[in-house]
CSV table of C-alpha atoms and ligand atoms in Angstrom, one decimal:
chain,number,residue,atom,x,y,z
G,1,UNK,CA,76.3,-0.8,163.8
G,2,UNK,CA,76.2,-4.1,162.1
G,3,UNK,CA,75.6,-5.1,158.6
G,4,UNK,CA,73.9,-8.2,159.2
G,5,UNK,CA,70.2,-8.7,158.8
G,6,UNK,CA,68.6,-8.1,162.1
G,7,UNK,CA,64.9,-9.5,163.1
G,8,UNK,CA,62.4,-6.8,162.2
G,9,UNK,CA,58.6,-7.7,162.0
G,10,UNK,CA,56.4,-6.1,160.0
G,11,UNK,CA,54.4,-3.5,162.0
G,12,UNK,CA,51.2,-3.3,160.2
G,13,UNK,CA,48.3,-1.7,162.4
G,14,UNK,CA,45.5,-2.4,159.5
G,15,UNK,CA,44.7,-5.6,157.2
G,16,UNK,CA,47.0,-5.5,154.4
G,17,UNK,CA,46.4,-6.8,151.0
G,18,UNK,CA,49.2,-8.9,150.0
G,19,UNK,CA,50.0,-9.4,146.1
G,20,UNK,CA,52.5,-12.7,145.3
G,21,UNK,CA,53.8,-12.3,141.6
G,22,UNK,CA,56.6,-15.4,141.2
G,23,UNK,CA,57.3,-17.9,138.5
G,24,UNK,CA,56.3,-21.1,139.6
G,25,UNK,CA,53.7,-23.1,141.5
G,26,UNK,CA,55.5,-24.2,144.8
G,27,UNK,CA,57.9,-21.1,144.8
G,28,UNK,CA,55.7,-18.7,147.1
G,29,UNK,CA,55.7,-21.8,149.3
G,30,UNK,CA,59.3,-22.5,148.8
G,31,UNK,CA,60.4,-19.0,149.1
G,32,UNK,CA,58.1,-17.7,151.8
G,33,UNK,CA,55.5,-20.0,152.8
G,34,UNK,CA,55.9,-19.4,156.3
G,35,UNK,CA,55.5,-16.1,156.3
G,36,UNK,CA,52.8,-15.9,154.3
G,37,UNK,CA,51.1,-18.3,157.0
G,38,UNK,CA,52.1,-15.8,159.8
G,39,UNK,CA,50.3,-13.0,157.8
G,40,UNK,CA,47.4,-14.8,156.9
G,41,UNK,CA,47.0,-15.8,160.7
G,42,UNK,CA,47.3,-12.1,161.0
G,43,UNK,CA,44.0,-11.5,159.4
G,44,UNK,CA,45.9,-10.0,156.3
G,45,UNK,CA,44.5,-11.3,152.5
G,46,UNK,CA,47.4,-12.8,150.0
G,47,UNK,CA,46.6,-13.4,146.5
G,48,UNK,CA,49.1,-15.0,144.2
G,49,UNK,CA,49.6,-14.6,140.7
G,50,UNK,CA,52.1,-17.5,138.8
G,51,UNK,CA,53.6,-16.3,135.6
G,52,UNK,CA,54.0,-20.2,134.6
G,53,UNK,CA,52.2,-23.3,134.7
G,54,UNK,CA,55.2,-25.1,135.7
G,55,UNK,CA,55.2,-27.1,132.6
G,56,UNK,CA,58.2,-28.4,132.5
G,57,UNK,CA,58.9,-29.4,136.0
G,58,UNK,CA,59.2,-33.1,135.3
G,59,UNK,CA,61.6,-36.5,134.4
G,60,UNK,CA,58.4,-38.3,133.8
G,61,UNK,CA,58.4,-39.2,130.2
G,62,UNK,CA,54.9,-40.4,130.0
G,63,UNK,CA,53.8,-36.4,131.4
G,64,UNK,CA,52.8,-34.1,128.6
G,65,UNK,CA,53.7,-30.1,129.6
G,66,UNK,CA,49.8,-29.9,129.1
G,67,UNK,CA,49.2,-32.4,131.6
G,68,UNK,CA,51.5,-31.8,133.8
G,69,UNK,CA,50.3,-28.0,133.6
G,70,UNK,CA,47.1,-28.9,134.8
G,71,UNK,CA,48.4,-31.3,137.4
G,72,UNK,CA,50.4,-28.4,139.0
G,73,UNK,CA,48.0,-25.9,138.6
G,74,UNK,CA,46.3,-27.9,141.3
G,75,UNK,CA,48.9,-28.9,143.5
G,76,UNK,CA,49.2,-24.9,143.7
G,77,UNK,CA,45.8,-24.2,144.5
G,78,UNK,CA,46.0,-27.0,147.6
G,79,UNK,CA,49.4,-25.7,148.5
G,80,UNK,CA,47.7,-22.6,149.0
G,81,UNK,CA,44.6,-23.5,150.8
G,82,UNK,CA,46.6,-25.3,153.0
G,83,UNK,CA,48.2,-21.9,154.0
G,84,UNK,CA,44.6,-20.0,153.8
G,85,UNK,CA,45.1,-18.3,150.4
G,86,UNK,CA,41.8,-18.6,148.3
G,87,UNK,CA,42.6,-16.4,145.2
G,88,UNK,CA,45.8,-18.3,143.0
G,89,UNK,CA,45.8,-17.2,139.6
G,90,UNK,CA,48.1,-17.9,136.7
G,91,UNK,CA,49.4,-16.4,133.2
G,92,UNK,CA,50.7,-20.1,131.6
G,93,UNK,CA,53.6,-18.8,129.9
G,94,UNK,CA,55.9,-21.6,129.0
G,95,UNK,CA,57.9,-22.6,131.9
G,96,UNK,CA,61.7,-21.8,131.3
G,97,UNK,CA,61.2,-19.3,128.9
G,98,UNK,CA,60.1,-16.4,130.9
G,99,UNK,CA,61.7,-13.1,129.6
G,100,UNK,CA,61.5,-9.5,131.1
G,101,UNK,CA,60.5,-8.0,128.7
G,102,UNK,CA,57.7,-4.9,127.6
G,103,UNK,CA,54.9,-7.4,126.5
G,104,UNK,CA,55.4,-9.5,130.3
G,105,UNK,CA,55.7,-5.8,131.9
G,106,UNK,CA,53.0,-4.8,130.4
G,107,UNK,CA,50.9,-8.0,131.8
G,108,UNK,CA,52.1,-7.8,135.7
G,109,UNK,CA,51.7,-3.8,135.5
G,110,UNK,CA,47.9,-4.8,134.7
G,111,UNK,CA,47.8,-7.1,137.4
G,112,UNK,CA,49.5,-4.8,140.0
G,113,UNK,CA,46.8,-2.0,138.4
G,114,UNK,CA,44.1,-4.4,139.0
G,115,UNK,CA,44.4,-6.1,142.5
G,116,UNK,CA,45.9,-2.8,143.9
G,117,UNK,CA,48.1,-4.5,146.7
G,118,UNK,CA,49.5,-2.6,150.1
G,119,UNK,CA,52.5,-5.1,149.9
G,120,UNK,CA,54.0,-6.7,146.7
G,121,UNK,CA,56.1,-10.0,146.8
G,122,UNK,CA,58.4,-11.1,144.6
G,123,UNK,CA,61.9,-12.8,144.4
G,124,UNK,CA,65.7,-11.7,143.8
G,125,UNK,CA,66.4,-10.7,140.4
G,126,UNK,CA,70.1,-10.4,141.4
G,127,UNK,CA,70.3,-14.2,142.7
G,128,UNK,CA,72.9,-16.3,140.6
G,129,UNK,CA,74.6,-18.5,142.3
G,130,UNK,CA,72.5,-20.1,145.7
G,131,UNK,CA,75.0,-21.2,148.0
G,132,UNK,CA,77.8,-23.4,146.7
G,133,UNK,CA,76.1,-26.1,145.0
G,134,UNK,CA,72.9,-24.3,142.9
G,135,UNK,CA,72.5,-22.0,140.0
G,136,UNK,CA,69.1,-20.1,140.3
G,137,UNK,CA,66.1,-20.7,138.1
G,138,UNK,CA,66.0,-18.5,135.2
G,139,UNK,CA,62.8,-17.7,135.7
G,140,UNK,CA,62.8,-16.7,139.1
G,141,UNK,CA,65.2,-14.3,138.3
G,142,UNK,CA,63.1,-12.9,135.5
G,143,UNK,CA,60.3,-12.7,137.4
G,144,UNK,CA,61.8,-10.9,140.1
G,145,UNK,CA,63.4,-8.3,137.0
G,146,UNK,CA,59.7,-8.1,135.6
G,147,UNK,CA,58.0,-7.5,138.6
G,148,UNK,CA,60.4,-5.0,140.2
G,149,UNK,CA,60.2,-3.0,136.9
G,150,UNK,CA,56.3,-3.2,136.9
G,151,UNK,CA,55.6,-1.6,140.6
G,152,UNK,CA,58.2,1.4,139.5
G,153,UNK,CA,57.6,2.9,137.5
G,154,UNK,CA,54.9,1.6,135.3
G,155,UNK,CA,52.5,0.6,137.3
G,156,UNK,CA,52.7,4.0,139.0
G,157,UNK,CA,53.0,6.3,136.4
G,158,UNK,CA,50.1,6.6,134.2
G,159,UNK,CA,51.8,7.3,130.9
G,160,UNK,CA,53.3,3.6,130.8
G,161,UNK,CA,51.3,1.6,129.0
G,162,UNK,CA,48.5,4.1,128.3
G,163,UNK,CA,46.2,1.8,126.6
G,164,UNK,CA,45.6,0.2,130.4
G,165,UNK,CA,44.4,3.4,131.2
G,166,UNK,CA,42.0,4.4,128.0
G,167,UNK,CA,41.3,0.9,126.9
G,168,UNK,CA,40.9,-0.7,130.5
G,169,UNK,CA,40.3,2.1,132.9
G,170,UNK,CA,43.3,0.9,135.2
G,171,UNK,CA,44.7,3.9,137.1
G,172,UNK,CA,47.7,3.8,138.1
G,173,UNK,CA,48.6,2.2,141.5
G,174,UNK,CA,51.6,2.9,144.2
G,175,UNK,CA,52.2,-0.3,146.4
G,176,UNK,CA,53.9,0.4,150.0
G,177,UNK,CA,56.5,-2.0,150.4
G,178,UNK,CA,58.0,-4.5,148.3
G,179,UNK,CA,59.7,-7.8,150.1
G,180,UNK,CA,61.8,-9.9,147.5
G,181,UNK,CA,62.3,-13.3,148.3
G,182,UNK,CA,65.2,-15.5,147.6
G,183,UNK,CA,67.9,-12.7,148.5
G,184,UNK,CA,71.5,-12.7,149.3
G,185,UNK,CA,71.1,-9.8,150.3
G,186,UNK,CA,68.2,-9.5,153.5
G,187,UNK,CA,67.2,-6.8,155.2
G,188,UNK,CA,65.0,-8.4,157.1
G,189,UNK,CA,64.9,-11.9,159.0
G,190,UNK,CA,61.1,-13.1,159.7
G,191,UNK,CA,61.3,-15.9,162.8
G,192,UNK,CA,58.2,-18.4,161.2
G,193,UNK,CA,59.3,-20.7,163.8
G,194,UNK,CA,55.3,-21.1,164.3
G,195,UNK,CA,54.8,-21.7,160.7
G,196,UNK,CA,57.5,-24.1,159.8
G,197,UNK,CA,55.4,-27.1,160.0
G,198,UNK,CA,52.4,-25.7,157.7
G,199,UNK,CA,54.9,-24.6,155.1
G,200,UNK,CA,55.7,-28.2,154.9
G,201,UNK,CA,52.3,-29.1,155.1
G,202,UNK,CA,51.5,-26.9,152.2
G,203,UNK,CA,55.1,-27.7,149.9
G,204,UNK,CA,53.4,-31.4,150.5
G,205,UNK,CA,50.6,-31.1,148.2
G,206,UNK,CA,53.1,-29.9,145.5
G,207,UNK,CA,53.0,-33.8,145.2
G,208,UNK,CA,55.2,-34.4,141.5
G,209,UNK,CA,57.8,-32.1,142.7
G,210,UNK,CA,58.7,-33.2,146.3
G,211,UNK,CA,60.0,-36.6,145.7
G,212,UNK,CA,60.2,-39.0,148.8
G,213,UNK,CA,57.7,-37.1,151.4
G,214,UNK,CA,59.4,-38.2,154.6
G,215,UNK,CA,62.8,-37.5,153.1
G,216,UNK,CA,61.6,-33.9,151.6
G,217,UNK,CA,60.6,-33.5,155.2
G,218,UNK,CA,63.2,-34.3,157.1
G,219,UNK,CA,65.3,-32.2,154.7
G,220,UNK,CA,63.2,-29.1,155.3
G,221,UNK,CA,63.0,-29.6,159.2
G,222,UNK,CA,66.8,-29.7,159.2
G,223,UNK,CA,66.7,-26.1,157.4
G,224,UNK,CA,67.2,-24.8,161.3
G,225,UNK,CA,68.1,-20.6,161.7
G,226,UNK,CA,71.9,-20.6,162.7
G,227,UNK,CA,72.5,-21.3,166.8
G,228,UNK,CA,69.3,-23.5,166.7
G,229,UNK,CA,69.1,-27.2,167.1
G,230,UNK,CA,66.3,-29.9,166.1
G,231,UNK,CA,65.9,-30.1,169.6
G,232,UNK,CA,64.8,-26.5,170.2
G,233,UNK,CA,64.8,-25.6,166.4
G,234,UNK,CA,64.2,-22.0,165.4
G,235,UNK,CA,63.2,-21.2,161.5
G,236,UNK,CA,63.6,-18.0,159.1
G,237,UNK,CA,62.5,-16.7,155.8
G,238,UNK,CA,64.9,-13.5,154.9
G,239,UNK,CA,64.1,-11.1,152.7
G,240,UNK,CA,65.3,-7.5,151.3
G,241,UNK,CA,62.0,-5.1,152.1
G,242,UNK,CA,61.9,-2.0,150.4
G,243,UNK,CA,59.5,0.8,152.1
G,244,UNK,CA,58.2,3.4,149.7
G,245,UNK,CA,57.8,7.1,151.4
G,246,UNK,CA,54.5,8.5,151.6
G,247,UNK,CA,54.5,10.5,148.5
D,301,LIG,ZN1,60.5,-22.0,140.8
């Protein structure tokens, strides 16, 4: 039996409710935004949550990380209307200087207790290196850490953090699957072929980060699933999906 990721759709026979936790504005559309189109389309919700404002996402000297917060706090919630996704939320800690640690734990585990998802998605904690040529955001990967370590076992478990529990009636919440973005190690390979173009559509109205629109374009269409062509181009979003048993 091979080792490589094989095609495997998601076999869902109910309307799911979908939790994004990720660092940045742009990076559920970056890191999944096709997919997230495909489920939407499939009459399943997704609400995101940002851990950052994505203040420092700039080389514009006359932007502020106040203003610039603000600016992609927008472009976030039009990124994701564009896909269909209504509920975008966001903690504003600093961008850059995300750390998984027990106080940020403690935060998503209130947010995972809170919107009680079927499905949580996150990104690769384990990413370093991407490819040859990039080093991974720091954040991502401590948001993936943070995130992972919230669904188990805090968010779970209701001794962790007990004071969600007696202070904010939060029970304690199991999700069903977990799908991490950003992986070098997929388990899964999602065809968005049908998507691709509404991903960009979305990544568009991320206007200060994109540059050169028809350039950012044309590098994204060229983004083609091995053995495809731009002729008859095929796309994919991989991820590593983790399925909890029924306990
Ligand atoms: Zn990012």
């Amino acid at each position: 039996m091979s080792n490589l990721p094989h095609i495997q759709e998601e076999t869902w026979e109910t309307p799911q409710k979908i939790l994004v936790i990720m660092a940045h504005p742009d990076d559920p559309e970056f890191f999944c935004g096709a997919t997230l189109a495909r489920w939407i389309s499939a009459g399943h919700r997704v609400h995101y949550w940002l851990l950052t404002c994505g203040d420092k996402g700039t080389k514009d000297r006359s932007l502020t990380s106040e203003r610039l917060c603000a600016i992609r706090q927008k472009e976030q919630k039009a990124a994701a209307s564009v896909l269909g996704i209504e509920h975008v939320n966001f903690l504003n800690f600093a961008d850059g200087y995300l750390v998984a640690d027990l106080n940020l734990r403690r935060d998503v585990t209130r947010i995972i207790r809170m919107e009680k998802p079927d499905i949580l998605v996150t990104c690769d904690p384990t990413t370093l290196f991407v490819g040859d040529d990039r080093l991974n955001h720091p954040d991502h990967r401590a948001a993936g850490q943070v995130v992972l370590d919230a669904v188990y076992p805090a968010a779970r478990d209701h001794l962790y953090f007990i004071e969600l529990l007696l202070e904010e009636n939060l029970e304690p919440h199991v999700v069903k699957e977990v799908w991490v973005a950003g992986t070098q190690n997929p388990n899964v390979v999602m065809d968005t072929t049908p998507y691709w173009e509404v991903k960009i559509q979305a990544l568009h109205e991320h206007k200060s980060q994109i540059g050169d629109v028809d350039a950012f374009t044309e590098r994204m269409r060229n983004r083609l699933a091995p053995g495809s062509s731009r002729a008859q181009p095929r796309y994919e979003e991989k991820f590593r999906r983790i399925v909890f048993p029924d306990v």
